[in-house]
Short mmCIF file of C-alpha atoms in Angstrom, two decimals:
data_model
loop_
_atom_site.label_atom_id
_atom_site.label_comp_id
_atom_site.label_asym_id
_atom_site.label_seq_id
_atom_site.Cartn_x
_atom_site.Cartn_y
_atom_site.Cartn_z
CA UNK A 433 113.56 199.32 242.73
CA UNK A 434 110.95 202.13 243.15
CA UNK A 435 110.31 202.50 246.91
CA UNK A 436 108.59 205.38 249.49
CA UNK A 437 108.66 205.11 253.07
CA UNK A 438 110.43 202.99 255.58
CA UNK A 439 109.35 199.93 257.26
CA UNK A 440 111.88 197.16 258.38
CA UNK A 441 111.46 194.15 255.88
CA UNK A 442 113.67 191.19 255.77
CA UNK A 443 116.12 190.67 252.77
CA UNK A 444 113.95 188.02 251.58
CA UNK A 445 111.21 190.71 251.31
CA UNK A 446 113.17 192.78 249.86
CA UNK A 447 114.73 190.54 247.07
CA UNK A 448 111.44 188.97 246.24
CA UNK A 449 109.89 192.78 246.00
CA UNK A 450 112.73 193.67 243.75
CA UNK A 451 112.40 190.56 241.45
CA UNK A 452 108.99 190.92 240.68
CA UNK A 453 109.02 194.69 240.33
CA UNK A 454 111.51 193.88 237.53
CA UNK A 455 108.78 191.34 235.98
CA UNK A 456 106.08 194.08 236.25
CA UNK A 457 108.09 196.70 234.11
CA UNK A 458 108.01 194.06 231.20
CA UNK A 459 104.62 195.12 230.03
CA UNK A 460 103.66 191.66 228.76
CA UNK A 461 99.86 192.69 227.28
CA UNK A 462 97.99 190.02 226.61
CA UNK A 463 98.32 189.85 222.47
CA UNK A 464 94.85 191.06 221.09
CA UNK A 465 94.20 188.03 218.72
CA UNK A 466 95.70 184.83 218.23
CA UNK A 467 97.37 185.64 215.35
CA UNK A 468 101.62 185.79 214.58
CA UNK A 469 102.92 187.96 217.40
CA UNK A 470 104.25 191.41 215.88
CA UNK A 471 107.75 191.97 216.55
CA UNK A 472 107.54 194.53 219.16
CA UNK A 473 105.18 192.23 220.89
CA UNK A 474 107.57 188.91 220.81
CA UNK A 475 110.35 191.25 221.70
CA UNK A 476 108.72 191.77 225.13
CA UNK A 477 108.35 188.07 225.81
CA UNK A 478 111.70 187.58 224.67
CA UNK A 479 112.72 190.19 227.59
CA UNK A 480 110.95 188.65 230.01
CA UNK A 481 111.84 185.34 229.36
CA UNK A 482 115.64 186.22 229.11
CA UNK A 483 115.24 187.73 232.83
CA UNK A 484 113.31 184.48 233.82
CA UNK A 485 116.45 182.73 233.04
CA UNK A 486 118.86 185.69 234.73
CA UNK A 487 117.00 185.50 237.43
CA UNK A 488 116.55 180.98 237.67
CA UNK A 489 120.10 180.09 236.52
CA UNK A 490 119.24 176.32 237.52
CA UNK A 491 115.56 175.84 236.74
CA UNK A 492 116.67 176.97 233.21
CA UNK A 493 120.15 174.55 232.91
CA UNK A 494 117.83 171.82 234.42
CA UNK A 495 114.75 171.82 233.17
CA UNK A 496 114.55 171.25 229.38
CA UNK A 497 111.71 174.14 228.01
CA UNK A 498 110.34 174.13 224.33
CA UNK A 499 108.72 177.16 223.07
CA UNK A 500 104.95 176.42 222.45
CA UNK A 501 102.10 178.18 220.65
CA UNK A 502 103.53 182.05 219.94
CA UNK A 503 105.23 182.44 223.18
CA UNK A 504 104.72 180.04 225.42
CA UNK A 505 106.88 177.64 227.47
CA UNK A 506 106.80 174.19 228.15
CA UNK A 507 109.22 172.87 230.54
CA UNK A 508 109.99 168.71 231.23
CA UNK A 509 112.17 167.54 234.36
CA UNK A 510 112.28 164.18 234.26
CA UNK A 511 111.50 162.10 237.96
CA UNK A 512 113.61 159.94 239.61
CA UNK A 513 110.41 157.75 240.34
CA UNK A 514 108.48 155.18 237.85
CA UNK A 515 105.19 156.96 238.17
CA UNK A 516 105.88 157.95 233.92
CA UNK A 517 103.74 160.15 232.06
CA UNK A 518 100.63 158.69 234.08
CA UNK A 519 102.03 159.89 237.17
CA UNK A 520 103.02 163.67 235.94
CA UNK A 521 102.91 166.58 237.84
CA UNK A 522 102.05 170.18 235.85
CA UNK A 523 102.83 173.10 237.63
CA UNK A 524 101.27 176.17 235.42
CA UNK A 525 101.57 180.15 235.59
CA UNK A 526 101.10 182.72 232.46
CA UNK A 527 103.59 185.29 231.66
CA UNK A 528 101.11 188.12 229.81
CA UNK A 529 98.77 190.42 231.83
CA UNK A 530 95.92 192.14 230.47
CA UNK A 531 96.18 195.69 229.82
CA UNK A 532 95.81 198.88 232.45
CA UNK A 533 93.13 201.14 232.44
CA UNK A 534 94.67 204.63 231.38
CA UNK A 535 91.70 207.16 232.74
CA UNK A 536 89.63 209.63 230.46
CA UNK A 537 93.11 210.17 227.87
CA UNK A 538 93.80 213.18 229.53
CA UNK A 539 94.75 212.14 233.06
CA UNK A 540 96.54 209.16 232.61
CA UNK A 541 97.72 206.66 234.81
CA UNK A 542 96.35 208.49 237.86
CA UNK A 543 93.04 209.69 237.00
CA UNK A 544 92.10 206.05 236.29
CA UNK A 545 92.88 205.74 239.53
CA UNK A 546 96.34 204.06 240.06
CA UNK A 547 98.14 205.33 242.84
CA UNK A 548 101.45 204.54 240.76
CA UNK A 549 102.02 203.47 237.01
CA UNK A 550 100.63 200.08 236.41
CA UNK A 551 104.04 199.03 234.71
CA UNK A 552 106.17 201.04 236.97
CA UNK A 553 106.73 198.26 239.06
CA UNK A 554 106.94 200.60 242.29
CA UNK A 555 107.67 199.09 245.67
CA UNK A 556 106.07 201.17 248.46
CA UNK A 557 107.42 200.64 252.13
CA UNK A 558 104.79 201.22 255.24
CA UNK A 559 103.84 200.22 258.31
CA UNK A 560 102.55 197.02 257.07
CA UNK A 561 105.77 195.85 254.83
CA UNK A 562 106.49 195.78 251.31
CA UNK A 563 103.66 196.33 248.70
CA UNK A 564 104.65 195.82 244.98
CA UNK A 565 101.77 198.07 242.96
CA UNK A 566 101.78 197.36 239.40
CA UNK A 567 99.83 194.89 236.35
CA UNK A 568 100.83 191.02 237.23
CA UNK A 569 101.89 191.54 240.60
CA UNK A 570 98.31 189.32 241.64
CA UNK A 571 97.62 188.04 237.63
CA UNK A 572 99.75 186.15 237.25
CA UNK A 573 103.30 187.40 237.53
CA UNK A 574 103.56 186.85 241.10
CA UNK A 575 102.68 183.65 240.95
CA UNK A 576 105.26 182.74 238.18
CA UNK A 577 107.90 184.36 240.33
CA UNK A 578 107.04 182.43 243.68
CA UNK A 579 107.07 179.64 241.58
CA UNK A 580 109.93 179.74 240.06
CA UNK A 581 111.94 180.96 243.17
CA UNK A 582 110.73 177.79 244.98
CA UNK A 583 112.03 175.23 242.04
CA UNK A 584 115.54 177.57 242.22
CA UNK A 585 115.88 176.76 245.95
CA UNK A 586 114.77 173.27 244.93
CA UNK A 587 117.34 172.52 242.72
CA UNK A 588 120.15 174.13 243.91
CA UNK A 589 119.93 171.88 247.20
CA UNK A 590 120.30 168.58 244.89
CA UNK A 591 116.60 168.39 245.04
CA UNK A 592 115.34 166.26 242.03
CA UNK A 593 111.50 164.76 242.00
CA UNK A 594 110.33 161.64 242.28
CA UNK A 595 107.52 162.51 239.64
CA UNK A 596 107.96 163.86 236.24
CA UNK A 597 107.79 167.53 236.40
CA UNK A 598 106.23 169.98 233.67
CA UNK A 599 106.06 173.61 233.73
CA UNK A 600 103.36 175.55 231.53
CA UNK A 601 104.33 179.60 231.51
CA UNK A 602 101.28 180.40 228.56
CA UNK A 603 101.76 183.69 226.72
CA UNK A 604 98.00 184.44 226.04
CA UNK A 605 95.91 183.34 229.17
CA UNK A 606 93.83 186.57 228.89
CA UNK A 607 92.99 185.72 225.16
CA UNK A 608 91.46 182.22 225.62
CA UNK A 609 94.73 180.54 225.58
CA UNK A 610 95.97 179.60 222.19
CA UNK A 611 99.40 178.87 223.38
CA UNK A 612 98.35 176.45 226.50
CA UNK A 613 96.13 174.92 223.83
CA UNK A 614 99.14 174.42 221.63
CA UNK A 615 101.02 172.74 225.20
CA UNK A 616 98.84 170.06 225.75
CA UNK A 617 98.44 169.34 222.39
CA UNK A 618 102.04 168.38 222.90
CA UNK A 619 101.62 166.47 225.93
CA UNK A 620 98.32 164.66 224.63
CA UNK A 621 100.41 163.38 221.68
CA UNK A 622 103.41 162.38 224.21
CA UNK A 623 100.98 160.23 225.97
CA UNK A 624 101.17 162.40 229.39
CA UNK A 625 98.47 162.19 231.38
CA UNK A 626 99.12 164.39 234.42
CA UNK A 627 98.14 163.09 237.87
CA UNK A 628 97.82 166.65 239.21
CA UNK A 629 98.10 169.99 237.99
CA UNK A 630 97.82 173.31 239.83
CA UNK A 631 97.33 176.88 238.04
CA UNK A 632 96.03 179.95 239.45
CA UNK A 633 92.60 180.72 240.62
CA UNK A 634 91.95 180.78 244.03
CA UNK A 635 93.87 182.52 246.84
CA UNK A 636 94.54 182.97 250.42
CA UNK A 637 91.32 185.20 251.05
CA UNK A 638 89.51 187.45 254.07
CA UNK A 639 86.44 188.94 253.41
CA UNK A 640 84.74 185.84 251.49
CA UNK A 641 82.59 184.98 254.08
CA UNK A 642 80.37 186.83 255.87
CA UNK A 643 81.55 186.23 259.63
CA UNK A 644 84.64 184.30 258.89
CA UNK A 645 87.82 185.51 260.51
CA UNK A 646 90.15 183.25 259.63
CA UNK A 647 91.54 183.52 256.76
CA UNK A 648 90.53 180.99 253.66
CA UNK A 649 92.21 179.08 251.42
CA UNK A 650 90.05 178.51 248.39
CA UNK A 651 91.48 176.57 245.64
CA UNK A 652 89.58 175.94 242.85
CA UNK A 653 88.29 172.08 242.48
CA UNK A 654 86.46 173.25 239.24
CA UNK A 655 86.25 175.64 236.90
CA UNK A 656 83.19 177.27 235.63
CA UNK A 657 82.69 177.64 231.74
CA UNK A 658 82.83 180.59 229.16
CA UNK A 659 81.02 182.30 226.67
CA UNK A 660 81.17 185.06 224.97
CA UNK A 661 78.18 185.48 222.50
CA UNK A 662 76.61 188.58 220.42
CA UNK A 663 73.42 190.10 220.25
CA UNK A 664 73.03 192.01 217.26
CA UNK A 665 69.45 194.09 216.51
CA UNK A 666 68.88 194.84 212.99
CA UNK A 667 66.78 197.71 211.87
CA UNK A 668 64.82 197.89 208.06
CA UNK A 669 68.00 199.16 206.01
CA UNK A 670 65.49 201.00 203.90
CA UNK A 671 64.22 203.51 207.50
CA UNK A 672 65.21 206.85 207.78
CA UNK A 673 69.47 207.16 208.93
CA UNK A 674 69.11 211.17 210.00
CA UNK A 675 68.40 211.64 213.58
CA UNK A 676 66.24 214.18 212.61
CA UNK A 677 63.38 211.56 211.56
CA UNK A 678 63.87 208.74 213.78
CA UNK A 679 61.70 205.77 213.46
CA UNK A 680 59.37 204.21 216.09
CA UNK A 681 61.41 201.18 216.71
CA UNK A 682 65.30 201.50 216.72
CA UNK A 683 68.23 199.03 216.57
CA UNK A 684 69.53 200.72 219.31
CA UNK A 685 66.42 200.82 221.60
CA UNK A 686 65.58 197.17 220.95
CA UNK A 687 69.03 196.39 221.71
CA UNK A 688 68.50 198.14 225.39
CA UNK A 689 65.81 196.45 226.04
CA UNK A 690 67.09 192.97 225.66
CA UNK A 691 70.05 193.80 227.52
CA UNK A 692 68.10 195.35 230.43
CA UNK A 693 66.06 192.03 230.06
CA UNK A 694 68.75 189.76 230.96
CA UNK A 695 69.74 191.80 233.77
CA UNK A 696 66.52 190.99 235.52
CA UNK A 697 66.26 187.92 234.48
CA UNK A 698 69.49 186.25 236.04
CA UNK A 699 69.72 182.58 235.42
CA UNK A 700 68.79 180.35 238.65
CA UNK A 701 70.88 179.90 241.24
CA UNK A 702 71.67 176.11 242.45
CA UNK A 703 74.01 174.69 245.35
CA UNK A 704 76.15 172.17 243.81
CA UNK A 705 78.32 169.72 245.49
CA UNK A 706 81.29 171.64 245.66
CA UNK A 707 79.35 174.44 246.94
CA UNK A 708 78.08 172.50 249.70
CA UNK A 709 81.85 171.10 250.44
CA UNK A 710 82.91 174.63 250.56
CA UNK A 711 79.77 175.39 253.56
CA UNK A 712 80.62 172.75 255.32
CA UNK A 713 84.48 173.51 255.84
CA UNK A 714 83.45 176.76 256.24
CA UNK A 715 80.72 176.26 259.39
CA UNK A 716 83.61 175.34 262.20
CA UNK A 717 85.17 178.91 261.39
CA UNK A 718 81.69 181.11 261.49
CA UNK A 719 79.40 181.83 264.49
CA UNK A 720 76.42 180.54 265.75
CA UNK A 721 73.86 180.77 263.78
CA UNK A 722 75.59 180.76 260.47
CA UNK A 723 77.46 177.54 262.03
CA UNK A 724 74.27 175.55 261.89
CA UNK A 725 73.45 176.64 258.73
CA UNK A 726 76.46 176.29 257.04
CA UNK A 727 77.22 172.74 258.12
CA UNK A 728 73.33 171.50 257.19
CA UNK A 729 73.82 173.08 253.72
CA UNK A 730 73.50 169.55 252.17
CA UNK A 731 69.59 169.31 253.20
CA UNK A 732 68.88 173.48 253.14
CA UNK A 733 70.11 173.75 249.01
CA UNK A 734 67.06 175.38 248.06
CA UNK A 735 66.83 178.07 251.20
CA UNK A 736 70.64 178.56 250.65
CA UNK A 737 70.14 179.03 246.99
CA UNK A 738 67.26 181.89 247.65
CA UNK A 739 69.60 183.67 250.02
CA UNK A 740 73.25 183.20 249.56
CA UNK A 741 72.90 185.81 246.25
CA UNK A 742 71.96 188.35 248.31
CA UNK A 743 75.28 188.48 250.34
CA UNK A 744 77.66 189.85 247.86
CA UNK A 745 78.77 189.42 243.82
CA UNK A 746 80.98 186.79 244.50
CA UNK A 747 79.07 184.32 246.27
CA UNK A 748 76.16 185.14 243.49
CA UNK A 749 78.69 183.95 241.09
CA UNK A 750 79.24 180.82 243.23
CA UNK A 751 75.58 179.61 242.73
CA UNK A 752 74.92 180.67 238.84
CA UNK A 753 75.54 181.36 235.36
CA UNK A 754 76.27 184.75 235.30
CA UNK A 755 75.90 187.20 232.37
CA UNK A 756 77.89 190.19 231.98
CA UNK A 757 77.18 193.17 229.26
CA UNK A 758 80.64 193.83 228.18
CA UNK A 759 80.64 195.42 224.54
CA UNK A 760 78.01 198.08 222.89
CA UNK A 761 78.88 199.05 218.91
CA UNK A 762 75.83 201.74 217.69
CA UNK A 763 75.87 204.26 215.25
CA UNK A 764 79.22 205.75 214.06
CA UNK A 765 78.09 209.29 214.51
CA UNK A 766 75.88 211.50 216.66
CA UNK A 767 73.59 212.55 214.31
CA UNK A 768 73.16 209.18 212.39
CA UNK A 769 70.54 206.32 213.59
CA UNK A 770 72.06 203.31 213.80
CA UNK A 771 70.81 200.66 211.07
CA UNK A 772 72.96 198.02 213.34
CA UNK A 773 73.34 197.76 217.12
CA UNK A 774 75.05 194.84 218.69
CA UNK A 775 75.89 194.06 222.39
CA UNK A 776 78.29 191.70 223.85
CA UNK A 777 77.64 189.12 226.54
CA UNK A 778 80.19 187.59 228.41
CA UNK A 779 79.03 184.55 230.43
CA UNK A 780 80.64 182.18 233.07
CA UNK A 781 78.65 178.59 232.74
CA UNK A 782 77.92 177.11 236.14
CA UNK A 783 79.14 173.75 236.49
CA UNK A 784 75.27 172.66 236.99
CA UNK A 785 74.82 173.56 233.48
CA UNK A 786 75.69 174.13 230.03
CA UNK A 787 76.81 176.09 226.78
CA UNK A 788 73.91 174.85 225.42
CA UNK A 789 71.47 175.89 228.53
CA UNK A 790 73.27 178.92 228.71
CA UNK A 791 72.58 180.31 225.20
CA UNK A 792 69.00 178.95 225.24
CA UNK A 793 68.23 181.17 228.39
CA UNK A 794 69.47 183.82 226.64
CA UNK A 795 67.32 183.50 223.82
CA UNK A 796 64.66 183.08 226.10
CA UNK A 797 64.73 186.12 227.93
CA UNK A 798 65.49 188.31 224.59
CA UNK A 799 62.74 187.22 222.38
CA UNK A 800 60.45 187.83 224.99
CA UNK A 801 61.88 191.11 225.97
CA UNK A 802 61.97 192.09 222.15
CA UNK A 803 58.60 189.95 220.99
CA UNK A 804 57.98 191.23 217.57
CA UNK A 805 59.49 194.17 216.78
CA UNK A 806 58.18 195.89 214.02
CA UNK A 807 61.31 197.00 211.39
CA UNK A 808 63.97 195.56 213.63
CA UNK A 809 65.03 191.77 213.86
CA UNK A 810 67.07 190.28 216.72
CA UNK A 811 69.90 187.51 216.80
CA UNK A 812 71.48 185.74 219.09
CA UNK A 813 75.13 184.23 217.94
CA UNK A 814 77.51 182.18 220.13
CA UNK A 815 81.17 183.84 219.44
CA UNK A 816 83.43 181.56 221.47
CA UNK A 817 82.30 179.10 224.58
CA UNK A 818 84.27 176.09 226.80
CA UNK A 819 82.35 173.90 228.62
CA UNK A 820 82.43 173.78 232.74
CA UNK A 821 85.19 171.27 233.76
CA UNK A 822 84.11 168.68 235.57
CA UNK A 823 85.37 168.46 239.77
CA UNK A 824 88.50 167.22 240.91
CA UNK A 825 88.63 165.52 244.52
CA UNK A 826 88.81 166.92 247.31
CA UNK A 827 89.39 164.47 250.05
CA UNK A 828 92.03 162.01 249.22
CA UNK A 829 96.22 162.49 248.39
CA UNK A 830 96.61 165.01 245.82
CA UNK A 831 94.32 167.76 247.84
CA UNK A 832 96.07 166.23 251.14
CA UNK A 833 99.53 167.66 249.57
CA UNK A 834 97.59 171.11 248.56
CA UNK A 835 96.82 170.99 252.20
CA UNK A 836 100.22 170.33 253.71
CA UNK A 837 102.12 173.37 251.59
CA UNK A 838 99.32 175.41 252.76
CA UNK A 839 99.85 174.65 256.33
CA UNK A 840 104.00 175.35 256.01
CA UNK A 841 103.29 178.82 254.34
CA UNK A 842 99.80 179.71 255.67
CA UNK A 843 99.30 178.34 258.99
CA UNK A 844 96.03 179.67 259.97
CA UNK A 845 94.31 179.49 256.64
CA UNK A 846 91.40 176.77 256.29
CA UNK A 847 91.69 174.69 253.17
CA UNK A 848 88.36 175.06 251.32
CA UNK A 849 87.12 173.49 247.73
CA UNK A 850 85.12 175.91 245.45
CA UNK A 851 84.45 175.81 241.67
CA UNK A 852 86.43 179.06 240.31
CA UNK A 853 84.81 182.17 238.46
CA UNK A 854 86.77 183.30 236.16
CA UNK A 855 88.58 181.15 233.64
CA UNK A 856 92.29 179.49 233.49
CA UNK A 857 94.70 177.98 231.23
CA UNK A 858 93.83 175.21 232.89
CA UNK A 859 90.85 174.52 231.26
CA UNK A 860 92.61 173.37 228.31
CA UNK A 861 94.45 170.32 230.02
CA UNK A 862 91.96 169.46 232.66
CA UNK A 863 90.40 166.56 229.48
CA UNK A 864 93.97 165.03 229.68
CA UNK A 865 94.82 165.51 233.46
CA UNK A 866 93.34 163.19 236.21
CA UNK A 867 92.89 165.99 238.63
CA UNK A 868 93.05 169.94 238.21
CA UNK A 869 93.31 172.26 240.82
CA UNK A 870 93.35 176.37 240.60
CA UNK A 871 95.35 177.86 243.31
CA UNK A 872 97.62 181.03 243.37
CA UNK A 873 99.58 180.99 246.89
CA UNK A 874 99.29 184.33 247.84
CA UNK A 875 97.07 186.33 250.42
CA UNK A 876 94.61 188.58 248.64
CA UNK A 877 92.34 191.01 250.42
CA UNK A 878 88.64 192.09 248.83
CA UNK A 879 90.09 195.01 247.46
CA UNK A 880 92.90 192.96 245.79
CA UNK A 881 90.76 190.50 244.40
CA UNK A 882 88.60 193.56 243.12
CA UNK A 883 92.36 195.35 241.70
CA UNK A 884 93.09 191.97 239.74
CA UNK A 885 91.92 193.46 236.00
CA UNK A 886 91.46 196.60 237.36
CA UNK A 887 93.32 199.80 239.12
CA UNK A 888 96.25 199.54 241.95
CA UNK A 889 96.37 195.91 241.61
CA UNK A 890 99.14 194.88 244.04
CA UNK A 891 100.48 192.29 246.41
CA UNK A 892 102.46 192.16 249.76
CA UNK A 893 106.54 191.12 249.92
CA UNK A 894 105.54 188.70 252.90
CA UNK A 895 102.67 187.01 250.86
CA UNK A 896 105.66 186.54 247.87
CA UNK A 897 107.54 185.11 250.69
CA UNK A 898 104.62 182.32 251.88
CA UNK A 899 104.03 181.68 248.17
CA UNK A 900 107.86 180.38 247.94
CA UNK A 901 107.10 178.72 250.73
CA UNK A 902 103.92 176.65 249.58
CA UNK A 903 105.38 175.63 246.12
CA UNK A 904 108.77 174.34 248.18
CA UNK A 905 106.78 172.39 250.57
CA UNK A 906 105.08 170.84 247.56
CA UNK A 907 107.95 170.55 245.30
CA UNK A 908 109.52 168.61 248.42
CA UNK A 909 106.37 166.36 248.38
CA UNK A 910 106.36 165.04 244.71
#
C-alpha cells in the first residue's frame, strides 16, 4: 500500500484502504466495443476476479457464480425462505472503470491534473483519515469491495438468507452494458423475477442542496434514459476542398450552428413526482424560507420548475432532458475543408418524457437553426437510446430496509428518493424486477461526485467502513 502522512486510522481503515487500493491497480478499462474481449483485456478481468476470490474465500465457496456476457459474473445463493424466484434479491456492482484522463501527452498523469496515478492505487494519510486516490475507488470498485466485504462477514458468522440471493459484478457498465444484458437474459429465462435490486447511483451527499446541512442520502427510485444520437452536416461533394477557396456555407459552420442551437434551446424543465418526494423530505432539513417552499412543492411545480435550474448543474439535470455535445469529427487536415462534419449528442431522457420526444426536439431546434442551407444538408440519426425506467416505491418495505442500513452506517443522513442522472446496469433488469433502486453506500462530497469520470477521483477509508456496514445491516434483513 502507497501511503504519505500520518493520521491514526483503525485497522479496519486500514485493511479496507489496502484492499481496494489492490482493486484500483487492476486497470479494468471499460472494453471499447462489445465485441470478443482481446486477450490482454480478459487477462485483466481474470486478475481481478482471481483477487476477488483471494480476497472473499467464502462468498466464492458459497455462492455459485457463472461467467456471463464477456466478463461478467452472475452469482446465485439460494434462501432458506419460500419467497422463490418471485421473492429474489439482486445485489449489483461492475468491475470495469472507464479510462483516466492522461493530460496534453506530454505531462502525463499530473498535468491532467491527478494528484497521484489514477491506477496507482495510492493511500494518502491526513488529518482527516485514509483517502484511497485512484479510477474505481467511487465508480464502482468501492462499491464492489464494501459489498463483498459485508457478504464475507455474512457468511462466515453462519449467516445464510432467507431470500434467494444474486450477485451481478458486469464487466462493461461504461459501454451500455452488454454483459448485464447477457445476466438477465439468464434470469428472465430462469423465471426470476427479483423483488428488489440495488446498484449504484446515488450516494451519501453534502452540497446537493442549497442550505442543507445534513447530510443526504439519495438513492435513486428511477433512472433517467439515454441517447446517444449524431448530427452529421453534409456539404455539395462537388465545392471547392482547399482552404484557400472556401465556400459560403460549410459543413463545419452549419454544424456549429446547430450545436450552439441546442445549447440555447434546452428542453423544458418539469417537476415530476419523484422530484417533488425528494422537496418534501428535503424541507424539515433546510431553513425558513426554503422550508416553506420546499414542502409546498406539490402545488408550486411550475415556479419550482422556472427556478430550481438556476441553482446548479445537477439539480438542472433533476428537472430535464439534458443534451450534452460530446464528439466533433471535421476535416482530416488543416488546410482541407471538410466535405463532412458530424457532432455527437449525448442525452439523458427525463422520466417525463421520451426517446421519441427527445429526438424530435432535437430536430426541432436544428432545422430551424440550419433552415435551408444552401450546398449543405443536415441529419439527425439516433445511434443508441434506452427508455427512462419507470419509479420504484418509496414508502412501503423494500425502501423501509434501504432506510434501516442507512441508519446503522449513516446515522445522520436523511433518506431521500430522486430519479438518477447518469445511467446503470440496472436499467437492463429493472423490466424483470418489481422494484429497482440505485444506491452506492458511500459518502461523496461535490468535488467527488465531480472526480467520478474525471481527475483525483477518490474516497475516504471510514466511508469504505459505513459502506460494509449498510450492505451487513441489509444482508441481515433479507
Amino acid at each position: 500500500m502507497n501511503r504519505a502522512g500520518a493520521s491514526a486510522a483503525s485497522p479496519r481503515e486500514r485493511d479496507l484502504a489496502e484492499r481496494l487500493s489492490t482493486l484500483v491497480r487492476i486497470a479494468t478499462v471499460t472494453p471499447p466495443d462489445d465485441g470478443p474481449l482481446a486477450p490482454e483485456v480478459a487477462l485483466t478481468f481474470t486478475h481481478l476476479q482471481e483477487q476477488l476470490r483471494e480476497f472473499f474465500p467464502h462468498v466464492f465457496s458459497t455462492v455459485r457464480f457463472e461467467a456471463v456476457g464477456r466478463a461478467g459474473l452472475l452469482g446465485h445463493l439460494e434462501g432458506s425462505g419460500n419467497a422463490g424466484a418471485q421473492g429474489a434479491v439482486v445485489l449489483m456492482a461492475h468491475q470495469d472503470v472507464v479510462p483516466a484522463p492522461t493530460g496534453d501527452g506530454t505531462g502525463g498523469w499530473h498535468s491532467a491534473g491527478w494528484s497521484h496515478p489514477p491506477f496507482a492505487g495510492v493511500v494518502a494519510e491526513g488529518s482527516d483519515g485514509l483517502t484511497i486516490y485512484g479510477r474505481g475507488t467511487l465508480d464502482d470498485k468501492g462499491s464492489l469491495l464494501v459489498l463483498c466485504e459485508a457478504l464475507e462477514g455474512s457468511l462466515a458468522s453462519g449467516w445464510l438468507p432467507q431470500r434467494d440471493l444474486y450477485l451481478l459484478f458486469g464487466a462493461d457498465e461504461e459501454a451500455e452494458g452488454p454483459s448485464a444484458v447477457a445476466a438477465v437474459e439468464v434470469l428472465r429465462e430462469r423465471g426470476v423475477n427479483p423483488w428488489l435490486v440495488l446498484d449504484e447511483g446515488g450516494a451519501v451527499v453534502s452540497g446537493a442542496i442549497p442550505g442543507m446541512r445534513a447530510p443526504m442520502a439519495a438513492i435513486g427510485v428511477a433512472e433517467k434514459g439515454v441517447v446517444s444520437l449524431e448530427i452529421v452536416a453534409q456539404a455539395d461533394p462537388t465545392q471547392p476542398a482547399h482552404a484557400s477557396t472556401p465556400p459560403r456555407r460549410s459543413a463545419v459552420a452549419t454544424l456549429a450552428r446547430a450545436l450552439t442551437a441546442l445549447e440555447r434551446h434546452p428542453h423544458p424543465a418539469v417537476v415530476d413526482e419523484v422530484t417533488v418526494a425528494m422537496l418534501n423530505a428535503v424541507a424539515p432539513h433546510v431553513r425558513p424560507p426554503l422550508r416553506s417552499v420546499l414542502s409546498r412543492a406539490g402545488k408550486l411545480r411550475g415556479v419550482l420548475a422556472a427556478v430550481v435550474p438556476n441553482l446548479g448543474a445537477e439539480l438542472a439535470a433533476m428537472l430535464r432532458t439534458t443534451m450534452a455535445l460530446t464528439q466533433l469529427q471535421g476535416s482530416s487536415a488543416p488546410n482541407v475543408i471538410a466535405s463532412s462534419a458530424r457532432g455527437v449528442v449525448n442525452m439523458r431522457v427525463a422520466t417525463t418524457s421520451s426517446v421519441a420526444e427527445a429526438v424530435a426536439h432535437v430536430e426541432r431546434v436544428v432545422s430551424r437553426a440550419v433552415g435551408k442551407t444552401r450546398g449543405v444538408k443536415v441529419k439527425v440519426r439516433v445511434m443508441a437510446a434506452t427508455e427512462p425506467t419507470p419509479a420504484s416505491p418509496s414508502g412501503e418495505e423494500r425502501w423501509a430496509l434501504l432506510t434501516e442500513a442507512l441508519a446503522a452506517a449513516y446515522p445522520d443522513a436523511v433518506p431521500v428518493p430522486y430519479t438518477m442522472l447518469a445511467a446503470s446496469d440496472s436499467r437492463h433488469i429493472a423490466p424483470i424486477a418489481q422494484a429497482t433502486y440505485r444506491f452506492s453506500p458511500l459518502a461523496m462530497s461535490a468535488a467527488q461526485r465531480a472526480s467520478i469520470h474525471g481527475v483525483d477521483e477518490h474516497v475516504s477509508a471510514a466511508s469504505l467502513v459505513a459502506g460494509v456496514q449498510f450492505y451487513t445491516t441489509l444482508l441481515e434483513r433479507i
